Structures are given as structure tokens and as C-alpha cells.
XYZ file of C-alpha atoms in Angstrom:
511
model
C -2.157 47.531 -11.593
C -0.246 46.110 -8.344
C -0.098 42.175 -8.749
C -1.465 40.387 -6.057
C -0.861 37.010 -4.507
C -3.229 35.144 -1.896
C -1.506 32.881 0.744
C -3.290 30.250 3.044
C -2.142 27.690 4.158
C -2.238 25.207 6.955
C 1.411 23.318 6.401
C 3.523 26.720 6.859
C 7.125 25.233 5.290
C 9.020 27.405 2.930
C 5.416 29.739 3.011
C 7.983 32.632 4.760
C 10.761 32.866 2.576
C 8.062 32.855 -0.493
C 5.842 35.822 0.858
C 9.067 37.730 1.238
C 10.643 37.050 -2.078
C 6.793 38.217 -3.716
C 6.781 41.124 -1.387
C 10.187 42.396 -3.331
C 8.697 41.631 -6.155
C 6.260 44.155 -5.731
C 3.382 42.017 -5.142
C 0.506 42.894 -2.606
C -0.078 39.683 0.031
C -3.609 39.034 0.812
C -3.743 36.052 3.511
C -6.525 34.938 5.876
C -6.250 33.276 9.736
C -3.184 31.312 10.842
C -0.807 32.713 7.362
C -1.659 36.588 7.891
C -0.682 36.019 11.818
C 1.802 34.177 10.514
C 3.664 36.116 7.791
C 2.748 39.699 9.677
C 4.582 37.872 12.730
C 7.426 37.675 10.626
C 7.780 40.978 9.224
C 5.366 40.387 5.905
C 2.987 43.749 4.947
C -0.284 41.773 4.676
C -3.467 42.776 3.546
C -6.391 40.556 5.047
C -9.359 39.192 2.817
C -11.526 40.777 5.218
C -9.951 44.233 4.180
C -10.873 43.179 0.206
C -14.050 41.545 0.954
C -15.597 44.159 3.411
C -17.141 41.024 5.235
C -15.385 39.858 8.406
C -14.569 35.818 8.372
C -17.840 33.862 10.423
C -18.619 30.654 11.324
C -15.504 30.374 13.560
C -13.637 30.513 10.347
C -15.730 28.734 8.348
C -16.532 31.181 5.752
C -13.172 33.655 5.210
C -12.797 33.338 1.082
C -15.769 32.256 -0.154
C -16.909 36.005 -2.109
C -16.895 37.334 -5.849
C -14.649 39.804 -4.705
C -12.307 36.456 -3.923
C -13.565 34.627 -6.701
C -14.055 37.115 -9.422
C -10.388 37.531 -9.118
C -9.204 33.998 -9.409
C -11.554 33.288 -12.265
C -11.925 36.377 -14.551
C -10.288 36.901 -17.965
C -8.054 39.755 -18.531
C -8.380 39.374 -22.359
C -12.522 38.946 -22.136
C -13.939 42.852 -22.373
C -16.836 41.135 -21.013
C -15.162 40.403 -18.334
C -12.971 43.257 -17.568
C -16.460 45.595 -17.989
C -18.349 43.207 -15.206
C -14.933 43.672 -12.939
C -14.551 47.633 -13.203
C -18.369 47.776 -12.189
C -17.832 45.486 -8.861
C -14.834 46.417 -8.125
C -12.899 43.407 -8.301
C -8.935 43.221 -8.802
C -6.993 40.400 -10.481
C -5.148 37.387 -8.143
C -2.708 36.628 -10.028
C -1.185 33.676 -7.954
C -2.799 31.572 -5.587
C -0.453 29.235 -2.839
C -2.892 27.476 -0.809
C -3.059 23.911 0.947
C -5.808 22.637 3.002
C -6.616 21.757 6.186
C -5.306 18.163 7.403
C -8.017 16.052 6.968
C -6.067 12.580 6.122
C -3.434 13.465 9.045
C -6.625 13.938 11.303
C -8.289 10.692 10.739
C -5.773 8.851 11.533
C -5.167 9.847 15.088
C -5.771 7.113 17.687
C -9.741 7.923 18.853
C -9.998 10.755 16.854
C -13.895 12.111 16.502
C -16.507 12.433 13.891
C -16.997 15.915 14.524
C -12.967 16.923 14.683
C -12.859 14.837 11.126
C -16.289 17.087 9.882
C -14.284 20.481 10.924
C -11.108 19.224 9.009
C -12.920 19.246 5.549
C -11.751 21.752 3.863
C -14.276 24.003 1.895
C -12.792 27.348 0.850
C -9.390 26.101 0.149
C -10.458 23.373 -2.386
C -12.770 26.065 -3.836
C -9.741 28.803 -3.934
C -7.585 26.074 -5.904
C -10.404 24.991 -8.419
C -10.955 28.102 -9.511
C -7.259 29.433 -9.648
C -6.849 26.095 -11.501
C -9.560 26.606 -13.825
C -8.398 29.731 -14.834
C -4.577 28.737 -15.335
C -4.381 30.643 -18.629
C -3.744 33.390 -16.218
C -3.398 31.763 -12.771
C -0.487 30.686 -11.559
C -1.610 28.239 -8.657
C 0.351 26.212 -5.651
C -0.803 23.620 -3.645
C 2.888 21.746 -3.106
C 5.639 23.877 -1.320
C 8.159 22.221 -3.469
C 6.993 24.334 -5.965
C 7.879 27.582 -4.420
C 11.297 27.687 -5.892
C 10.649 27.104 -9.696
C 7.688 29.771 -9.910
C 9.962 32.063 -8.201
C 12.635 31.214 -10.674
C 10.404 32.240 -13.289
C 9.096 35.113 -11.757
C 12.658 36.484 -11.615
C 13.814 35.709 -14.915
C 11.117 36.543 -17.029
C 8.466 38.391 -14.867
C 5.634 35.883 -14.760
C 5.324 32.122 -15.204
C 5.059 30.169 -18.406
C 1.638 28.552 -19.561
C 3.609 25.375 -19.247
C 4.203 25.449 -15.833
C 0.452 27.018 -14.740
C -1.126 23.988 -16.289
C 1.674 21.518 -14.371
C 0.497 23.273 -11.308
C -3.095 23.470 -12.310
C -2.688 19.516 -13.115
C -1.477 18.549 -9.758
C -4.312 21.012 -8.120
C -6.352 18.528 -9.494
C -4.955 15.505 -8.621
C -4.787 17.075 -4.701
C -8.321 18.189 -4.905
C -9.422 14.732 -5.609
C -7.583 12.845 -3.683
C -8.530 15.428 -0.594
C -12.004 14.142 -1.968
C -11.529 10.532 -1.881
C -10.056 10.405 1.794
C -13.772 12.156 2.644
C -15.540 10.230 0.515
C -13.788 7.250 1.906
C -14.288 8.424 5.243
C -17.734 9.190 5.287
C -18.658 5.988 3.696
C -16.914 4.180 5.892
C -19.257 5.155 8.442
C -22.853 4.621 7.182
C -21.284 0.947 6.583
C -21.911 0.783 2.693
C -19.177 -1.883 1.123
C -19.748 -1.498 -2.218
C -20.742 2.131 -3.393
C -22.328 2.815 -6.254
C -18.777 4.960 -6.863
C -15.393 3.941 -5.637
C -12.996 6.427 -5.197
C -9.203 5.629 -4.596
C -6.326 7.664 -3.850
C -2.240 6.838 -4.282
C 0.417 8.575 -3.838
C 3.901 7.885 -6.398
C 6.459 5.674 -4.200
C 8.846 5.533 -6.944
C 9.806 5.544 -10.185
C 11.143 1.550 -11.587
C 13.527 1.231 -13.967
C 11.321 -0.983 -15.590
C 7.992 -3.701 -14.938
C 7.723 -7.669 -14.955
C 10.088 -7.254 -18.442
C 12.501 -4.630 -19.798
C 9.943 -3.474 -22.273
C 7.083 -2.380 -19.576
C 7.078 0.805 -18.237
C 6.386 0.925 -14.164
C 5.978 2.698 -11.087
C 5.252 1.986 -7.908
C 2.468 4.120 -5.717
C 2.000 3.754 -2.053
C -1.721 3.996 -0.395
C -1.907 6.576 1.764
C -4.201 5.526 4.693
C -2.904 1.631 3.845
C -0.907 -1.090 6.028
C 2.060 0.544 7.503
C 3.435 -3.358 6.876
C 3.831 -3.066 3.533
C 6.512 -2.695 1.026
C 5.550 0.876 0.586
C 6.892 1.425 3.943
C 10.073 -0.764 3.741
C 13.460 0.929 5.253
C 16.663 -0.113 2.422
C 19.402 -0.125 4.827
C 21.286 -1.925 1.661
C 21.414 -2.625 -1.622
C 20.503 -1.874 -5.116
C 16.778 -0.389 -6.607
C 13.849 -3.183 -5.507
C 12.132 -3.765 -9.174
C 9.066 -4.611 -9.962
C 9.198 -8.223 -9.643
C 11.050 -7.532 -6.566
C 8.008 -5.904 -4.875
C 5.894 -8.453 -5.753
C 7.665 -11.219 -4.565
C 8.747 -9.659 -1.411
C 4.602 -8.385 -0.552
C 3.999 -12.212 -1.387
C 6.452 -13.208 1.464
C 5.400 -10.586 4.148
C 1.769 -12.028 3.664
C 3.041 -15.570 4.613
C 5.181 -14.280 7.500
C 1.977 -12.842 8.572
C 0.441 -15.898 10.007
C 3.446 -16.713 12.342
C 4.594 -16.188 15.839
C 7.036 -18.328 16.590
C 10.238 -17.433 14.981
C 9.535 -18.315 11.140
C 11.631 -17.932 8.102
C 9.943 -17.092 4.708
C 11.657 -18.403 1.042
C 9.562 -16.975 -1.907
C 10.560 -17.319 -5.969
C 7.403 -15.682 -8.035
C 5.083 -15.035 -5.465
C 5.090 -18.278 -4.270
C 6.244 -20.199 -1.155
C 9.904 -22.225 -1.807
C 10.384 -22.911 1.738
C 8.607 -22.322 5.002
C 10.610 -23.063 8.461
C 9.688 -22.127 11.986
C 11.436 -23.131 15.243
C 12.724 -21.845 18.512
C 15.403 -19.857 16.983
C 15.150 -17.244 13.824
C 18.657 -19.329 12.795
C 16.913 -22.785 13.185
C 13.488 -21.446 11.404
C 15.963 -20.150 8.790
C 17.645 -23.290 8.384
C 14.850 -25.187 7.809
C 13.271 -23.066 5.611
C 16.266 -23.624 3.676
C 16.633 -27.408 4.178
C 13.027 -26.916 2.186
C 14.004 -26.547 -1.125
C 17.733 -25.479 -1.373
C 17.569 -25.098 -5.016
C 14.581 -22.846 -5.972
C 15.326 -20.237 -3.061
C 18.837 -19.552 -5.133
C 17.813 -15.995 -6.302
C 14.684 -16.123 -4.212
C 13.603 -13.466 -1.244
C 13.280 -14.271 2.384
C 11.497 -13.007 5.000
C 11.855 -13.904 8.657
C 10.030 -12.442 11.860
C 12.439 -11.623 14.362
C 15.943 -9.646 13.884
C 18.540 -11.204 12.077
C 21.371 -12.062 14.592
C 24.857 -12.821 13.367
C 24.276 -16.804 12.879
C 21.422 -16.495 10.360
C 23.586 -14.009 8.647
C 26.253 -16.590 8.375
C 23.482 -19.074 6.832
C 22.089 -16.086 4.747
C 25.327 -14.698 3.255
C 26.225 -18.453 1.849
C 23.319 -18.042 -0.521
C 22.791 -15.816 -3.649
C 19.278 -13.767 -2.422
C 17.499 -10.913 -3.973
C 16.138 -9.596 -0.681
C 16.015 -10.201 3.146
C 13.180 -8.808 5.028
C 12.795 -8.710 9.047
C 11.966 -6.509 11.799
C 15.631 -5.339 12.161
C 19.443 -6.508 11.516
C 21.918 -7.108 14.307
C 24.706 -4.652 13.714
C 27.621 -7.781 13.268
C 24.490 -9.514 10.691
C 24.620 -5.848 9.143
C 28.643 -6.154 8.822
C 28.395 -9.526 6.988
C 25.471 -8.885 4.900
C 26.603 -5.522 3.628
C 29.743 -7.232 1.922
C 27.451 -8.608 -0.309
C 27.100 -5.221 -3.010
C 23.557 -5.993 -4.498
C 21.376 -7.918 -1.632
C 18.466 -5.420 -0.634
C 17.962 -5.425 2.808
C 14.629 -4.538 4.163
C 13.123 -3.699 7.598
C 9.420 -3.159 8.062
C 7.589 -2.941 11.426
C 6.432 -6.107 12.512
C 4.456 -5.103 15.375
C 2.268 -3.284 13.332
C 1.066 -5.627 10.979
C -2.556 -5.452 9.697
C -4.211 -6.160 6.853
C -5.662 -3.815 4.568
C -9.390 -3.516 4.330
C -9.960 -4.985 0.718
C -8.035 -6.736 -1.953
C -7.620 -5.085 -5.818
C -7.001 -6.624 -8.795
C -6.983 -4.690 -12.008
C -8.507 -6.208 -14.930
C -8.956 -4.790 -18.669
C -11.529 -1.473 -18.119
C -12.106 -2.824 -14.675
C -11.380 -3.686 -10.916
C -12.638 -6.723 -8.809
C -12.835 -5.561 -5.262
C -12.675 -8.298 -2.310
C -11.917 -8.752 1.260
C -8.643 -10.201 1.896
C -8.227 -14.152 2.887
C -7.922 -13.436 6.537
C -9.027 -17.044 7.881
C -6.937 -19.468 9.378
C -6.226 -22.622 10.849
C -8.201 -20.999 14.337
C -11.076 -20.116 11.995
C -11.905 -23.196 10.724
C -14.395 -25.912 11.738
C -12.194 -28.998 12.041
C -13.531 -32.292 11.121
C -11.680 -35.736 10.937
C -13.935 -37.490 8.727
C -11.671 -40.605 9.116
C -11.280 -44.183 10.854
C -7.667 -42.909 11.745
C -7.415 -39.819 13.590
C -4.312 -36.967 13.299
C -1.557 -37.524 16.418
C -0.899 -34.400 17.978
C 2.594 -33.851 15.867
C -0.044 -34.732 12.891
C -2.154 -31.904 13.731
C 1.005 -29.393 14.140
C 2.232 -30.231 10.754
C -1.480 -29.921 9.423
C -1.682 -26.215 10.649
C 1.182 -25.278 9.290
C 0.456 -26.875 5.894
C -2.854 -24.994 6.174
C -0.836 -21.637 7.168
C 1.199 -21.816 3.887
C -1.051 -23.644 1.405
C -3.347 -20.095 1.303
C -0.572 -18.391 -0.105
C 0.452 -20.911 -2.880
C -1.194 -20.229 -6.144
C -4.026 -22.300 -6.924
C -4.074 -25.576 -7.898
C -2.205 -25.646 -4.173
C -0.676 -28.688 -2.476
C 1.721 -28.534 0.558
C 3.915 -31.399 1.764
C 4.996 -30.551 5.283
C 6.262 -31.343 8.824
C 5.372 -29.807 12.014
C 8.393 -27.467 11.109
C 8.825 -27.082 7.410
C 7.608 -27.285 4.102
C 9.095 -30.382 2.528
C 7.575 -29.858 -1.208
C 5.030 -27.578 -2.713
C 3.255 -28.109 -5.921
C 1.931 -24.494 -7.009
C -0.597 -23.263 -10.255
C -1.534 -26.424 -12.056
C -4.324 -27.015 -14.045
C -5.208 -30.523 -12.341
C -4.950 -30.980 -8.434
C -3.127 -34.412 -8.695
C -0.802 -32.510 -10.637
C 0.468 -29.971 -8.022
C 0.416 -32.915 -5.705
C 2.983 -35.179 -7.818
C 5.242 -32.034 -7.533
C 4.789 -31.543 -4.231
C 5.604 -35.277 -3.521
C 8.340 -35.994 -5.921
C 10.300 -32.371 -4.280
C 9.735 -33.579 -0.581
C 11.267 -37.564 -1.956
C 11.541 -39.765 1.120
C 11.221 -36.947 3.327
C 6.964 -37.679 2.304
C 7.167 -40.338 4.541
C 5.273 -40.031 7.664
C 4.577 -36.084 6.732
C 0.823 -34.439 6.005
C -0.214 -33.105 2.850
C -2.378 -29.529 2.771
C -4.796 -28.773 -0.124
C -6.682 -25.267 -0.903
C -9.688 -27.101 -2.041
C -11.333 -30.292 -2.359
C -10.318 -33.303 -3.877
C -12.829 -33.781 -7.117
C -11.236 -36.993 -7.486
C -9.584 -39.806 -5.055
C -6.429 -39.914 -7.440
C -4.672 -37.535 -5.240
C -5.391 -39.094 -1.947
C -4.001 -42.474 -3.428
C -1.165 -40.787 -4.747
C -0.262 -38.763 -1.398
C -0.834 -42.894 -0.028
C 2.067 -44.295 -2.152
C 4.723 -41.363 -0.913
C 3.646 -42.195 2.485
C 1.403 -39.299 3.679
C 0.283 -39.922 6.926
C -2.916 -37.105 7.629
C -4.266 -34.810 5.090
C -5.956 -31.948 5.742
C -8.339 -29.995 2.801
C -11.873 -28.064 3.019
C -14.292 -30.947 1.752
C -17.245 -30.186 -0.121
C -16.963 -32.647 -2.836
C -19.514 -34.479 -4.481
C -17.265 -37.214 -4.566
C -15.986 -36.808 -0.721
C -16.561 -39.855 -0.030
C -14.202 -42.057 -2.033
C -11.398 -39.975 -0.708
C -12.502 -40.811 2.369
C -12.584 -44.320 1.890
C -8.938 -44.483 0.054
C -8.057 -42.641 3.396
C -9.212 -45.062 5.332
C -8.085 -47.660 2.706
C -4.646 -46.547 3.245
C -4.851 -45.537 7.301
C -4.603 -41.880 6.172
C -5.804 -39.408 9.006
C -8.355 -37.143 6.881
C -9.128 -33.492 8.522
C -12.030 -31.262 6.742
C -11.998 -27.537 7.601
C -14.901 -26.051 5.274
C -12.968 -23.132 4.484
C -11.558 -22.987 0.205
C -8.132 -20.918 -0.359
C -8.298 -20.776 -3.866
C -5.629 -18.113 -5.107
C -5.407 -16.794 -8.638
């Protein structure tokens, strides 16, 4: 019996040269719609599912494959007498291999005012059926769904006159994995609009970004995958221009950074060592912001990553290229900062597009046999409901410096203090288990500089000990949510001390 093949599909790359490599093979094409016009335009002998079906394709389309005479093919046996007895009687032939892909759902959704009803007639129903049941049946079946895959079956189809059972289940595998994640943007989609947050079933989708050499230690195995339908400000999306592989660690740190560089627009420069803030500088100038973030903490951003929000002209590249970095991230690279910088064999050098930063819609954090789900920490300085609760109240440089301490002390890893000007972070005191404790680090990094500057914290002050410490460095305003039990004597050591105090009612706790 005449082998057959059935070819649909919507993305029509490599489809040509595929049908007319079968064809010499001596396989009969069936094909439906767009791929019969298609492959016939181009020479192809095709025999339409219509022509095997007897029933013409309705709906406007809708229904074209979905028929035993389709199905029987793709799913029976040829080793089951059962089987082969049921097929004689109806009249159904073998399909041997199966190359379909399906309509472009994800690529429609995300068109700028794109409608419910042109999402609705981009689902896909006789295509994902076609490839289930070709994949079902992959003891027999050899099924496509990735172009790329053209090549190797046809390799095998030459040199040995079918494919292996090795490589049907590989295909039949990544069937799956399509299938579902074709599922999951609908599910997504759909759910999205009847406004439920937390389904009783969440279904997520990635797609492989790379391989790593390895994860947060030589001995851990790693990968990196890419959402789909996520930020296009993101690492994911991240143009090397230079440089060697980005790591794990690499990734993290520098996704830590573009979140920071997030809540500036004035030019701002970004210093990050283990997902935490180093240095934060902003100014008139991407080479003053830079310098000052610098001027921060010129020890700890030796090896660290930075991230600034305008392009890199040829004077921060002089300032940049005098320092031993793991990455530089910005919107673009002048070419004479590209000349200097690229001297420099391992630096990575990233651009991402600034001017479409968003934020993705929720948070995820893995945790053993689970995932906590959460809306991202969106709230700023704007957000909040200010309230000096002291005698003294903030100067107008005082209240600069305090929004920019509030801008960076979010990102800092909880227990958070921030030591800061109305231009930089003078000392940061990150992940201790007492608050007093983040804020002698903070203190003793920023050393005289303390005088006269603000301190931020992401939560309240439980106890006064911190207030009377930020007293004796010479903090001049403070600025932390409130909510205390004991808010009151850190008011009054405030006030004891002169100490502006500025409540905001909003916690940045960050784990």
C-alpha cells in the first residue's frame, strides 16, 4: 500500500522542499486549505482531505479533518487484526506521517487591540486533534509539529526507509509539550477575561532560552527558559553585543538590577553584587549618575553588574572600563563606548529596550512540591500616604534623598536599611536577622558621609534602638512604613534627637 503523509500547516517554512522530497519518495500528499493551495501552487500532486473524506470542509473551515476516515488512519494499529478487520470494512488507509502546526493563537493575542472574537477563531481545534492522535499512536506515527525537524526524518527516511521508534517518540514528546502549551496560552487567555486571579488550575508555559554551563554552583545542573507572552524588559530578551556565556548567577543578579533601574527617570546608574543594591547614583548625566553610583561603595561593585538607563557614551565607558564588572546593561552603547569596552575579552554587554519596560503580571517563587503566586511590588514613593509624624519636618533636599532611599530600599533583601543622599546610596545594610543590625552596616559603610543624610527602612521599627543608632551617625530624616506597636518611642527618640520622621504605610519586605 502507497504511504501517505498529511500536511497542514499555518507557518509554511521549509513545508515546500519537504512535500517534494516525500513526493519522490513515493508518498501520496493529502493537505487541506492554505498547504494544498500552497504546495499544488508549487508544483506538489496533492490529494485534498475532502477527496478521502467524501465531506467537503464547513464552517468556513472550521471542520476540514475532524473524520474516522482522518482519524482511523492516524490512530489504528497495523499489527492489531482487530484493527486492520474494522479498517478494510470502512475503508480507511494508514497516515503514516503527520507535519502539522496550528493556527497562531499566541502571535494573535498579542497584537495591539486585537479582538475576542479574532482570538476565539485562532484556537486551533483540528490541528491539536490531528497531532494527539498521530502522537498517541507513535509506535507507528511519525509526527511533526517543529519545521526543524524536517531534515532528520527525511534523513531517516532515506537511509533506512522509515523512522526509528526513537525519534517518533522525540517527536511525539515535543507534540505534547506544543499541545499544552497551545493550551495554556488559551487557558491563560480566557481566564484572563472572566477576571479569576487564582484558578482552581494554573497553567504555565516556557519556552528553553538556553542551556548554562552550570547553576548557583558547579555541581547544579541549569537552564534558563524565557516566558513567552512575558516582559519584553527582561533578561530573556537581552541583546550580547559582547562577551562571554551570562551564568546563572549572572541572570539573577542582572534581573535584580533591571528591577531597580525600573523606578528611575532621570539618568540613574545601577551597582548590584547578589541580587542586591551596592550602589545607586542618579544625576543629570548617565557619567555623573555612574560616578556616583560608584563613589557608593567602590569596593563591593568590584565583580558586581551595572545597569544604567540611558546609552553609554564614551565618558562612562572611560569610568566603566577602570573597573573589573561582570555585566553592563543599558538601552544602547555609543559606538567609541563599544571600542573601549570591547577590549575588555570577558565583560558581557547587554542592551534591552528601555522604553518598553513593564512589569509582568505576577511574581513566582518555586518552593519544594509547590509555587507561591503574588503580584509584583509595584508601589512607590507616589503611592504612598506620606506622614511626618515628627516635631521636625523633612527640608525639601530631605524629602529628595527620602524618595530615593524609598526607591532602592524595596529592592534590598529584607531586614532592609538604606543610607542615602538626594543622589546616592551612601551604605546599605541588606538580609539580617535584626533591623538594628542592617542599620549598623548601613551606617558604619556610609562613615562620615551619615552625617546630615536620611536613612530608608522596608518596615517598621519594633524597637527605638535603630532610630537612636541612625541619631549617633547623624541621620537627619528617616523615612519607614509605621505600624508599630511601639511607634511611638521612635517617635519620641526622633524628636529627642531633631530627627525628621516620615511614615508611608506601605511594608517592602523582600525574601
Amino acid at each position: 500500500m502507497k504511504k501517505r503523509a498529511l500536511l497542514s500547516v499555518s507557518d509554511k517554512s521549509g513545508i515546500l522542499d519537504f512535500a517534494k522530497e516525500l513526493e519522490k519518495m513515493g508518498y501520496e500528499i493529502l493537505s487541506t486549505g492554505g498547504t494544498k493551495r500552497f504546495l499544488e501552487d508549487n508544483g506538489v500532486v496533492i490529494t485534498a482531505v475532502d477527496e478521502v473524506t467524501k465531506f467537503p470542509e464547513i464552517l468556513g473551515g472550521r471542520v476540514k479533518t475532524l473524520h474516522p476516515l482522518v482519524h482511523g488512519g492516524l490512530l489504528a494499529k497495523p499489527d492489531d487484526a482487530e484493527h486492520q478487520r474494522e479498517m478494510a470494512e470502512n475503508g480507511i488507509a494508514p497516515i503514516d506521517i503527520v507535519c502539522v502546526n496550528l493556527y497562531p493563537f499566541r502571535e494573535t493575542i498579542v497584537k495591539p487591540n486585537v479582538t475576542v472574537d479574532d482570538a476565539i477563531e485562532n484556537i486551533d481545534i483540528g490541528g491539536p486533534t490531528m497531532l494527539r492522535s498521530a502522537a498517541k499512536n507513535h509506535a507507528y506515527v511519525a509526527v511533526i509539529v517543529d519545521a526543524g525537524d524536517y531534515e532528520a526524518v527525511l534523513v531517516e527516511l532515506r537511509e533506512q526507509n522509515g523512522t526509528t521508534a526513537e525519534t517518533r517518540r522525540r517527536l511525539a514528546a515535543k507534540v505534547f509539550r506544543h499541545t499544552a502549551a497551545y493550551d495554556s496560552y488559551i487557558s491563560n487567555y480566557l481566564t484572563e477575561l472572566t477576571g479569576e486571579e487564582y484558578p482552581d488550575q494554573l497553567t504555565l508555559t516556557y519556552e528553553l532560552n538556553q542551556s548554562l554551563r552550570y547553576g548557583e554552583n558547579p555541581h547544579q545542573k541549569a537552564a534558563f527558559y524565557r516566558s513567552p507572552l512575558g516582559s519584553d524588559f527582561s533578561m530573556a530578551n537581552a541583546d550580547q553585543l559582547h562577551g562571554k556565556e551570562l551564568s546563572y548567577n549572572n541572570i539573577q543578579d542582572a534581573n535584580a538590577a533591571l528591577q531597580i533601574i525600573k523606578e528611575f527617570t532621570l539618568p540613574a546608574a545601577v551597582a548590584v553584587k547578589h541580587m542586591n543594591p551596592c550602589g545607586v547614583g542618579t544625576s543629570e548625566t548617565i557619567s555623573a549618575a555612574f560616578a556616583k553610583a560608584y563613589e557608593a561603595d567602590a569596593t563591593s561593585i568590584f565583580g558586581g553588574i551595572v545597569a544604567l538607563n540611558r546609552e553609554v557614551d564614551a565618558d562612562t565607558a572611560k569610568q566603566l572600563a577602570g573597573i573589573f564588572l561582570e555585566i553592563i546593561i543599558a538601552p544602547s552603547f555609543s559606538q567609541e563606548a563599544l571600542e573601549l569596552l570591547t577590549q575588555k575579552k570577558n565583560i558581557r554587554l547587554l542592551t534591552i529596550p528601555f522604553e518598553r519596560a513593564r512589569t509582568d503580571r505576577w511574581n513566582l517563587v518555586t518552593v519544594e512540591g509547590g509555587l507561591l503566586v503574588q503580584q509584583p511590588d509595584e508601589l512607590g514613593y507616589e503611592d504612598a500616604e506620606i506622614q511626618v509624624v515628627t516635631e521636625r519636618h523633612p527640608t525639601e533636599a530631605e524629602l529628595a534623598a527620602l524618595k530615593l532611599g524609598w526607591s532602592v530600599v524595596k529592592h534590598v533583601k529584607s531586614n532592609a536599611i538604606v543610607v542615602c543622599n538626594d543622589e546616592m546610596t551612601l551604605g546599605i545594610g541588606a538580609g539580617q536577622m535584626n533591623r538594628v543590625g542592617s542599620a549598623k552596616i548601613a551606617l558604619e559603610q556610609a562613615e562620615e558621609r551619615a552625617q546630615g543624610a536620611i536613612m530608608a527602612s522596608d518596615a517598621f521599627f519594633p524597637m527605638s534602638d535603630t532610630v537612636e543608632a541612625a541619631a549617633q551617625a547623624g541621620i537627619k530624616a528617616i523615612i519607614q512604613p509605621g505600624g508599630s506597636k511601639k511607634d511611638q518611642e521612635s517617635i519620641d527618640k526622633a524628636n529627642e534627637f531633631g530627627i525628621a520622621m516620615v511614615f508611608t504605610g506601605i511594608r517592602h519586605f523582600k525574601h
